[in-house]
Amino acid sequence: MNKYQLTEYAELLFSAAVYKTENITDAEDLVQDTLIAALAAIEQKKEISDPKGWLMTVLNRRYYDMLRRKYRKPLVSFGVIEDIPENNAVWDKIESSEAAENIRRSLSSLVSLYRQVMVRYYMHNESIRHIADALGIPENTVKSRLDTGRKHIRKEFDMENYTKQSYEPEQLWLCNSGKSGLNNEPFSLVGNNRIEMNLLILAYEKPVTVPELAKAIGISTTYIEPIVDKLVTGELMKRVSDKVYTDFIIYTEKDRTANNRLEREIADKCYKGVWEIVDSGFDELRQADFYCKLPSSQQEKLESFFAVRTVQAAVNNVRNQVSGTYPFENYPDRKNGGKWFAMGNRYPSSYDWKKEYHNYSISGESVQQLDNYCGAKAIASCEYDCDLGKTHSGYGGDGNLPLKMDGIDVVKMLYALHKGKEDDLPIINTHCFENTDGLIRMGFLERDKNGQVINAVPVIGMADRWELYKLSEKYDNIISDSFEKEFMRLMNDPVKLPEHLRSVPEWQRYMWCCSSLTMMIILNAHNSGLFFGGRDLERSPVPAKFIAVDI
């Protein structure tokens, strides 16, 4: 055996070491000591006729030496092999040699193999077959490495904690208020990656060190460090001394449901009075020239937008009065042109998404703008995602659409159809055309009497948009003034933040206090026949969406 053959036995030795120690760190040290001892023996011209047997014997001796040091037990000598040279100068030379460094590098790579399959299997939920195909190894090898990694986890971590963080990693749904960065920050910093999600969850309650995060999540510090660096650079985490913490609010199920019963009580009590005011707003809206020029189906969508914006703003007026802060004020400048506050919602992996309160979820107003497109200076798509009609959440393949689409591409398609510029359609994302039927079900498109697909979303002028907003503001103020006392009852118990978290705007603490009230009021009006009465909103949605154009 020569020194270049040593690392051929590394995986065999490592599996045996993990079996003995049930600890990857100890196993890595044990194998490194064994191979360097073998390297020293080779340098002293020792004949090794059975490399495998010789190395396993050395490993066993090293293991018992480790136990002796660990538990202060007396030395037990088996007298089989003298694996350590007597000359300390020789040993020091070997320890600092290039060959020894190659051994350490080889072992580092070897250990990463076990971590790699653990991450893929438990964090990314990849199947054994998928992992085998991706790594170009047999499925049995994947199973073996998973078994080795699990043995390490059993020894190193509390299994209840590991089960929650790795076998069933939690989900973190990230959202933001404000303007996203050019690379879609902050969403692009996390995406659907469970590792990033769980690191942010683990670092929320208190600042923690990276090794503590690595231990909690069951992945090596070396792997975790660049991920944490990315989150710190992207301003989702903050570093203080040797610790990091998640620098935005994360809501739990308790936060989201704390006021549901009281919201229902207030909605049932107030919705008729609220709707009398909304109806007065409709009467005024229906007199506007830009409304009268629209087809009846598009008028419905504009009314949907007006109702949602007016009721939600009325509720938020009271919330902002209590919190003393207002969204869209004092937003921090972020990298890549962003100006946003992040928010997160935490869900266990086995979460039941059919809970009733999800029927009342609603987004803030989403605005996407195109400049200098299709003959227009600017095109703004304005929408709310709610139970009246799914808008931007419908692009993600929720049953309406099997393929993901970009919202801007949908706007391009709708406006090109509105202008009758079919020549522009081929340059738009083909997913839009593959999902024409889905967009029809969403209420974005419809077919004319000749069966041709046409735009079904209202298109108005940019000046008309501001007139619509001004009218909505007039009536949201009337609602909030009229029902301030009732709405105020919801603001007594805002979300409590960890003591170290100082960057969260006050209004975010109150957001879930009244988050379901808007749609509870609107759906009460619908169910009682005051708003799109008798209409099946699932089969025939009325998305709160319009497009404003500056020619």
XYZ file of C-alpha atoms in Angstrom:
551
model
C 0.000 0.000 0.000
C 1.257 3.493 -0.829
C 0.083 6.928 0.324
C -1.897 7.565 -2.884
C -4.138 4.566 -2.177
C -5.114 5.638 1.336
C -8.227 7.645 0.474
C -9.647 4.675 -1.465
C -10.508 3.239 1.954
C -11.982 6.463 3.324
C -15.676 5.637 2.805
C -15.287 2.142 4.246
C -13.527 3.547 7.307
C -16.006 6.390 7.637
C -19.027 4.052 7.647
C -17.370 1.919 10.322
C -16.460 5.008 12.354
C -19.997 6.394 12.240
C -21.348 3.010 13.307
C -19.041 3.066 16.343
C -19.329 6.727 17.328
C -22.848 7.547 16.033
C -21.444 11.029 15.490
C -20.225 12.409 12.158
C -17.793 14.879 13.737
C -16.170 12.197 15.912
C -16.168 9.791 12.962
C -14.428 12.335 10.753
C -11.719 12.877 13.412
C -11.324 9.138 13.927
C -10.829 8.385 10.227
C -8.468 11.319 9.795
C -6.311 10.101 12.689
C -6.332 6.564 11.269
C -5.274 7.609 7.769
C -2.583 9.982 8.993
C -1.256 7.219 11.246
C -1.162 4.967 8.185
C 0.627 7.696 6.250
C 3.257 7.865 9.015
C 3.714 4.108 8.875
C 4.235 4.263 5.118
C 6.814 7.010 5.518
C 8.695 4.712 7.920
C 8.727 1.966 5.219
C 6.363 -0.328 7.147
C 5.150 -3.301 5.064
C 1.312 -3.502 4.984
C 0.166 -6.600 3.144
C -3.530 -6.379 4.115
C -4.427 -2.655 3.921
C -8.109 -3.119 4.775
C -7.455 -5.272 7.842
C -4.569 -3.078 8.959
C -6.596 0.129 8.694
C -9.596 -1.352 10.520
C -7.322 -2.474 13.357
C -5.807 0.994 13.625
C -9.281 2.549 13.571
C -10.377 0.266 16.430
C -7.352 1.293 18.483
C -8.015 4.947 17.779
C -11.629 4.481 18.792
C -10.720 3.020 22.174
C -8.160 5.762 22.682
C -10.954 8.253 21.974
C -13.177 6.609 24.571
C -10.354 6.671 27.094
C -9.841 10.397 26.562
C -13.547 11.102 26.558
C -14.455 9.179 29.689
C -11.058 9.309 31.448
C -10.679 5.538 31.280
C -7.272 3.832 31.666
C -5.329 2.945 28.537
C -6.086 -0.499 27.161
C -3.330 -1.802 24.884
C -4.090 -4.640 22.505
C -0.459 -4.965 21.337
C -1.457 -5.611 17.745
C -0.002 -2.761 15.725
C 2.264 0.119 16.550
C 0.436 2.666 14.434
C 2.046 5.836 15.813
C 5.737 6.471 15.132
C 7.905 6.812 18.200
C 9.768 9.788 16.723
C 7.730 12.953 17.391
C 9.666 14.840 14.722
C 8.520 12.332 12.125
C 4.923 12.622 13.345
C 5.006 16.434 13.211
C 6.375 16.277 9.683
C 3.585 13.944 8.577
C 0.881 16.114 10.198
C 1.979 19.155 8.197
C 2.612 17.334 4.919
C 0.761 17.801 1.636
C -0.360 14.173 1.780
C -1.995 14.728 5.181
C -3.771 17.823 3.841
C -5.041 15.777 0.875
C -6.439 13.245 3.331
C -8.282 15.982 5.233
C -9.662 17.433 1.998
C -10.792 13.996 0.836
C -12.551 13.368 4.152
C -14.276 16.758 3.993
C -15.644 15.849 0.575
C -16.666 12.428 1.826
C -18.599 13.807 4.794
C -20.404 16.270 2.513
C -21.812 13.305 0.583
C -23.781 12.234 3.640
C -24.959 15.761 4.329
C -25.884 16.209 0.677
C -28.373 13.337 0.582
C -29.813 14.355 3.960
C -30.492 17.881 2.690
C -32.050 16.658 -0.556
C -34.212 14.031 1.119
C -35.421 15.829 4.242
C -35.235 19.499 3.298
C -36.165 19.417 -0.388
C -38.459 16.355 -0.114
C -36.739 14.649 -3.061
C -37.332 10.931 -3.566
C -34.517 8.398 -3.255
C -34.783 7.695 -6.973
C -34.558 11.405 -7.842
C -31.510 11.851 -5.607
C -29.828 8.808 -7.153
C -30.436 10.120 -10.676
C -29.279 13.629 -9.782
C -26.061 12.462 -8.127
C -25.385 9.599 -10.548
C -25.220 6.946 -7.815
C -27.217 3.747 -7.118
C -30.371 4.003 -5.010
C -28.870 1.633 -2.437
C -25.984 4.060 -1.986
C -28.466 6.858 -1.284
C -30.210 4.656 1.297
C -26.881 3.776 2.915
C -25.860 7.428 3.195
C -29.243 8.365 4.626
C -28.856 5.612 7.229
C -25.391 6.901 8.149
C -26.698 10.450 8.446
C -29.644 9.369 10.614
C -27.313 7.602 13.027
C -25.424 10.855 13.409
C -28.656 12.779 14.010
C -29.798 10.345 16.708
C -26.565 10.861 18.582
C -26.078 14.579 18.089
C -29.590 16.013 18.373
C -32.770 15.633 20.310
C -34.955 13.552 17.982
C -38.152 15.468 18.712
C -36.460 18.702 17.615
C -34.920 17.060 14.570
C -38.243 15.553 13.533
C -39.852 18.983 13.549
C -37.032 20.721 11.739
C -35.927 18.086 9.236
C -38.353 15.229 8.757
C -41.211 17.731 8.761
C -39.678 21.133 8.032
C -42.027 24.042 8.528
C -43.182 26.371 5.788
C -42.605 30.106 5.793
C -44.721 32.119 3.390
C -42.918 35.361 2.721
C -44.743 38.503 1.609
C -43.855 42.157 1.529
C -45.333 45.601 1.604
C -43.714 48.111 -0.708
C -41.642 47.886 -3.871
C -39.727 44.683 -4.627
C -36.121 44.798 -5.821
C -35.049 44.292 -9.426
C -34.389 40.614 -8.717
C -37.763 40.276 -6.984
C -36.266 40.700 -3.521
C -37.181 39.716 -0.862
C -39.025 36.735 -2.405
C -36.054 35.565 -4.464
C -33.931 35.290 -1.297
C -36.077 32.413 -0.034
C -38.323 31.079 -2.803
C -39.531 27.567 -1.975
C -36.311 26.544 -0.249
C -37.112 24.843 3.057
C -33.614 25.387 4.435
C -33.855 29.179 4.151
C -37.399 29.048 5.546
C -36.409 27.069 8.618
C -33.265 29.085 9.297
C -35.409 32.233 9.384
C -37.916 30.551 11.712
C -35.176 29.281 14.043
C -33.495 32.693 14.278
C -36.704 34.614 15.012
C -37.281 34.314 18.759
C -33.727 35.236 19.773
C -30.310 35.868 18.199
C -28.373 32.632 17.649
C -24.949 31.652 16.398
C -24.507 29.911 13.075
C -23.297 26.697 14.790
C -26.484 26.751 16.882
C -28.540 27.070 13.705
C -26.566 24.237 12.116
C -27.173 22.011 15.130
C -30.896 22.801 15.248
C -31.458 22.138 11.569
C -29.124 19.142 11.321
C -26.803 20.461 8.612
C -23.119 21.285 8.879
C -22.005 24.799 9.786
C -19.948 24.935 6.603
C -23.106 24.472 4.518
C -25.194 26.887 6.604
C -22.727 29.810 6.643
C -23.125 30.941 2.990
C -26.918 30.703 3.256
C -26.912 32.883 6.374
C -24.542 35.332 4.652
C -26.984 35.596 1.734
C -29.921 36.297 4.073
C -27.924 38.910 5.985
C -26.796 40.604 2.761
C -30.396 40.531 1.508
C -31.544 42.192 4.767
C -33.837 39.398 5.928
C -31.390 38.680 8.751
C -29.217 40.960 10.844
C -25.840 40.130 12.354
C -24.916 41.257 15.872
C -21.447 40.187 17.043
C -21.244 36.403 16.485
C -25.028 35.962 16.333
C -27.750 36.519 13.742
C -31.498 37.033 13.955
C -34.436 37.263 11.556
C -35.179 40.933 10.953
C -38.889 40.905 10.093
C -42.120 39.827 11.748
C -43.225 36.178 11.534
C -46.851 35.366 12.348
C -48.049 32.078 13.848
C -51.429 30.349 13.620
C -52.273 31.785 17.043
C -51.610 35.305 15.737
C -53.714 34.703 12.639
C -56.767 33.335 14.451
C -56.771 35.258 17.740
C -59.588 37.633 16.695
C -61.578 35.443 14.289
C -64.577 35.046 16.590
C -64.774 38.757 17.362
C -64.319 39.643 13.669
C -67.269 37.396 12.833
C -69.393 39.062 15.515
C -68.566 42.568 14.228
C -69.061 41.602 10.549
C -72.499 40.113 11.272
C -73.492 43.191 13.225
C -72.186 45.857 10.843
C -72.243 44.554 7.273
C -75.668 45.934 6.328
C -74.777 49.426 7.508
C -71.396 49.242 5.780
C -73.048 48.141 2.559
C -75.493 51.046 2.538
C -72.449 53.316 2.368
C -70.757 51.167 -0.323
C -73.975 51.280 -2.365
C -73.911 55.072 -2.214
C -70.392 54.863 -3.606
C -71.619 52.557 -6.388
C -74.315 55.094 -7.321
C -71.645 57.746 -7.784
C -69.236 55.401 -9.577
C -71.927 54.403 -12.073
C -72.248 58.010 -13.155
C -68.560 58.285 -14.136
C -67.845 58.417 -17.883
C -65.060 55.813 -17.710
C -67.471 53.369 -16.014
C -70.275 53.915 -18.505
C -67.988 53.131 -21.462
C -67.224 49.617 -20.189
C -69.120 46.425 -21.098
C -71.327 45.161 -18.261
C -68.988 42.262 -17.351
C -66.091 44.698 -16.971
C -68.237 47.101 -14.957
C -68.781 44.267 -12.465
C -65.036 43.836 -11.994
C -64.562 47.560 -11.443
C -67.319 47.470 -8.811
C -65.594 44.480 -7.219
C -62.336 46.443 -7.006
C -64.106 49.527 -5.633
C -65.890 47.516 -2.922
C -62.769 45.677 -1.788
C -60.581 48.780 -1.771
C -63.176 50.861 0.072
C -63.985 48.360 2.834
C -60.379 47.329 3.377
C -59.218 50.949 3.560
C -61.987 51.707 6.069
C -60.817 48.887 8.354
C -57.167 49.910 7.927
C -57.973 53.544 8.752
C -58.905 52.456 12.258
C -55.932 50.113 12.522
C -53.515 52.859 11.505
C -55.123 55.306 13.900
C -54.417 52.915 16.771
C -50.915 51.918 15.677
C -49.921 55.504 14.946
C -48.160 54.466 11.740
C -49.235 54.194 8.136
C -48.157 51.796 5.393
C -46.111 53.356 2.582
C -44.418 55.773 4.993
C -40.736 55.557 5.943
C -39.983 52.457 3.918
C -36.270 51.621 4.042
C -34.258 51.702 0.820
C -33.123 48.187 -0.073
C -30.617 46.760 -2.510
C -31.448 46.586 -6.233
C -33.922 49.454 -6.047
C -36.245 47.831 -3.511
C -38.174 49.713 -0.848
C -40.026 47.216 1.320
C -40.894 45.648 4.659
C -41.001 41.852 4.732
C -43.557 39.744 6.619
C -43.730 35.999 7.097
C -46.389 33.442 7.987
C -45.262 30.216 9.622
C -47.072 26.910 9.010
C -46.252 23.349 10.106
C -45.670 20.876 7.256
C -48.892 19.002 8.063
C -50.980 22.178 8.125
C -54.686 21.938 7.245
C -55.287 24.515 4.531
C -59.060 24.008 4.614
C -59.547 26.020 7.786
C -62.457 28.423 7.507
C -60.570 31.645 8.106
C -58.639 31.155 4.846
C -61.903 31.920 3.013
C -61.496 35.505 4.223
C -57.893 36.047 3.197
C -57.130 39.114 1.130
C -53.963 40.642 -0.242
C -53.042 44.269 -0.148
C -53.456 46.055 -3.447
C -50.933 44.729 -5.962
C -49.808 47.105 -8.706
C -47.607 46.024 -11.595
C -46.530 48.675 -14.091
C -45.213 48.453 -17.650
C -43.581 51.447 -19.274
C -43.532 52.173 -23.016
C -45.443 49.096 -24.112
C -47.791 48.615 -27.022
C -48.005 52.360 -27.759
C -48.679 53.370 -24.131
C -46.393 55.437 -21.892
C -47.418 53.361 -18.887
C -49.762 50.457 -18.136
C -50.664 49.697 -14.510
C -52.425 46.503 -13.467
C -54.212 46.994 -10.125
C -55.763 44.086 -8.246
C -56.721 42.443 -4.949
C -56.466 38.701 -4.462
C -59.475 37.441 -2.497
C -62.471 35.111 -2.598
C -64.323 37.301 -5.116
C -61.711 36.200 -7.636
C -58.147 34.942 -7.514
C -55.770 37.266 -9.298
C -52.014 36.984 -8.753
C -52.201 33.815 -6.590
C -53.950 32.125 -9.504
C -50.744 32.181 -11.544
C -49.057 29.615 -9.299
C -50.906 26.478 -10.358
C -53.607 26.287 -7.659
C -55.990 24.164 -9.733
C -57.041 26.945 -12.097
C -53.722 26.977 -13.904
C -51.343 24.012 -14.169
C -48.335 26.131 -15.154
C -46.770 29.126 -13.463
C -47.034 32.410 -15.323
C -45.540 35.816 -14.781
C -48.097 38.488 -13.896
C -46.501 41.020 -16.233
C -46.865 38.607 -19.158
C -50.555 38.239 -18.341
C -50.944 42.035 -18.376
C -49.169 42.205 -21.757
C -51.533 39.586 -23.139
C -54.659 41.316 -21.799
C -53.645 44.721 -23.139
C -52.625 43.389 -26.556
C -56.050 41.737 -26.857
C -57.729 44.948 -25.677
C -55.930 46.925 -28.391
C -56.549 44.262 -31.025
C -52.785 43.887 -31.621
C -52.648 40.138 -32.160
C -49.252 40.563 -33.861
C -47.741 41.279 -30.427
C -49.033 38.048 -28.913
C -46.360 35.603 -30.174
C -43.605 37.414 -28.247
C -45.411 36.974 -24.933
C -44.750 33.985 -22.656
C -46.343 30.943 -24.307
C -47.624 29.755 -20.909
C -50.319 32.432 -21.222
C -51.707 30.783 -24.346
C -51.352 27.279 -22.960
C -53.590 28.434 -20.079
C -56.258 30.307 -22.020
C -59.035 28.166 -20.518
C -57.671 28.794 -17.041
C -57.595 32.546 -17.634
C -61.199 32.352 -18.819
C -62.155 30.523 -15.593
C -60.381 33.247 -13.608
C -62.464 35.929 -15.352
C -59.506 37.532 -17.146
C -60.567 36.429 -20.626
C -63.830 35.559 -22.333
C -65.003 34.464 -25.760
C -67.072 36.681 -28.045
C -70.044 35.493 -30.082
C -67.645 34.229 -32.748
C -65.700 32.177 -30.256
C -62.673 34.484 -30.320
C -60.791 35.078 -27.073
C -61.026 38.702 -25.895
C -59.900 40.675 -22.846
C -62.410 40.676 -19.962
C -60.588 43.020 -17.560
C -61.694 46.687 -17.433
C -59.245 49.108 -19.064
C -59.490 52.775 -18.069
C -57.272 55.859 -18.323
C -54.624 56.674 -15.742
C -56.494 59.865 -14.787
C -59.624 57.730 -14.340
C -57.669 55.546 -11.919
C -56.993 58.504 -9.641
C -60.631 59.551 -9.866
C -61.642 56.017 -8.814
C -59.239 56.112 -5.863
C -60.495 59.537 -4.775
C -64.076 58.281 -4.824
C -63.105 55.167 -2.848
C -61.308 57.296 -0.253
C -64.394 59.457 0.191
C -66.510 56.458 1.144
C -63.890 54.559 3.144
C -63.632 57.595 5.419
C -67.408 57.594 5.884
C -67.333 53.886 6.833
C -64.437 54.205 9.272
C -66.029 57.260 10.920
C -69.364 55.453 11.225
C -68.010 52.160 12.577
C -64.872 53.297 14.373
C -66.113 52.160 17.777
C -66.884 48.634 16.552
C -63.680 48.240 14.539
C -61.653 49.563 17.473
C -62.673 46.526 19.544
C -60.310 44.423 17.433
C -57.205 46.447 18.248
C -56.663 45.496 21.891
C -54.192 42.621 21.493
C -51.572 43.168 18.760
C -48.860 40.607 18.057
C -46.017 40.665 20.570
C -42.527 40.918 19.093
C -39.308 39.360 20.395
C -37.524 41.952 22.546
C -34.537 42.290 20.203
C -36.650 43.008 17.087
C -36.830 46.794 16.614
C -37.218 47.306 12.852
C -40.856 46.172 12.487
C -43.323 49.015 11.766
C -46.065 49.224 14.370
C -48.910 48.642 11.909
C -47.623 45.125 11.199
C -48.281 44.165 14.812
C -51.975 45.012 14.266
C -52.360 43.501 10.803
C -53.887 40.165 11.871
C -56.132 41.880 14.431
C -58.550 42.770 11.621
C -57.293 40.838 8.590
C -60.476 38.784 8.005
C -63.007 41.526 8.685
C -62.988 43.026 5.166
C -63.932 39.798 3.401
C -66.328 38.734 6.162
C -68.280 41.951 5.532
C -68.148 41.608 1.730
C -69.091 37.914 1.704
C -71.923 38.597 4.152
C -73.212 41.173 1.643
C -72.854 38.608 -1.150
C -74.566 35.780 0.746
C -77.468 38.020 1.705
C -77.996 39.102 -1.923
C -76.696 42.668 -1.559
C -73.629 42.138 -3.775
C -73.618 39.804 -6.794
C -76.461 37.926 -5.129
C -77.041 34.330 -6.216
C -73.750 34.177 -8.096
C -71.440 31.190 -7.640
C -68.134 33.001 -7.155
C -66.109 29.831 -7.547
C -67.536 29.055 -10.989
C -68.088 32.654 -12.043
C -65.584 34.853 -10.190
C -65.538 38.637 -10.231
C -61.849 39.481 -9.799
C -61.138 42.851 -8.196
C -58.894 43.950 -11.059
C -58.515 46.664 -13.677
C -55.850 48.064 -15.987
C -55.049 51.782 -16.146
C -53.310 53.237 -19.209
C -51.417 56.458 -19.799
C -51.354 57.049 -23.557
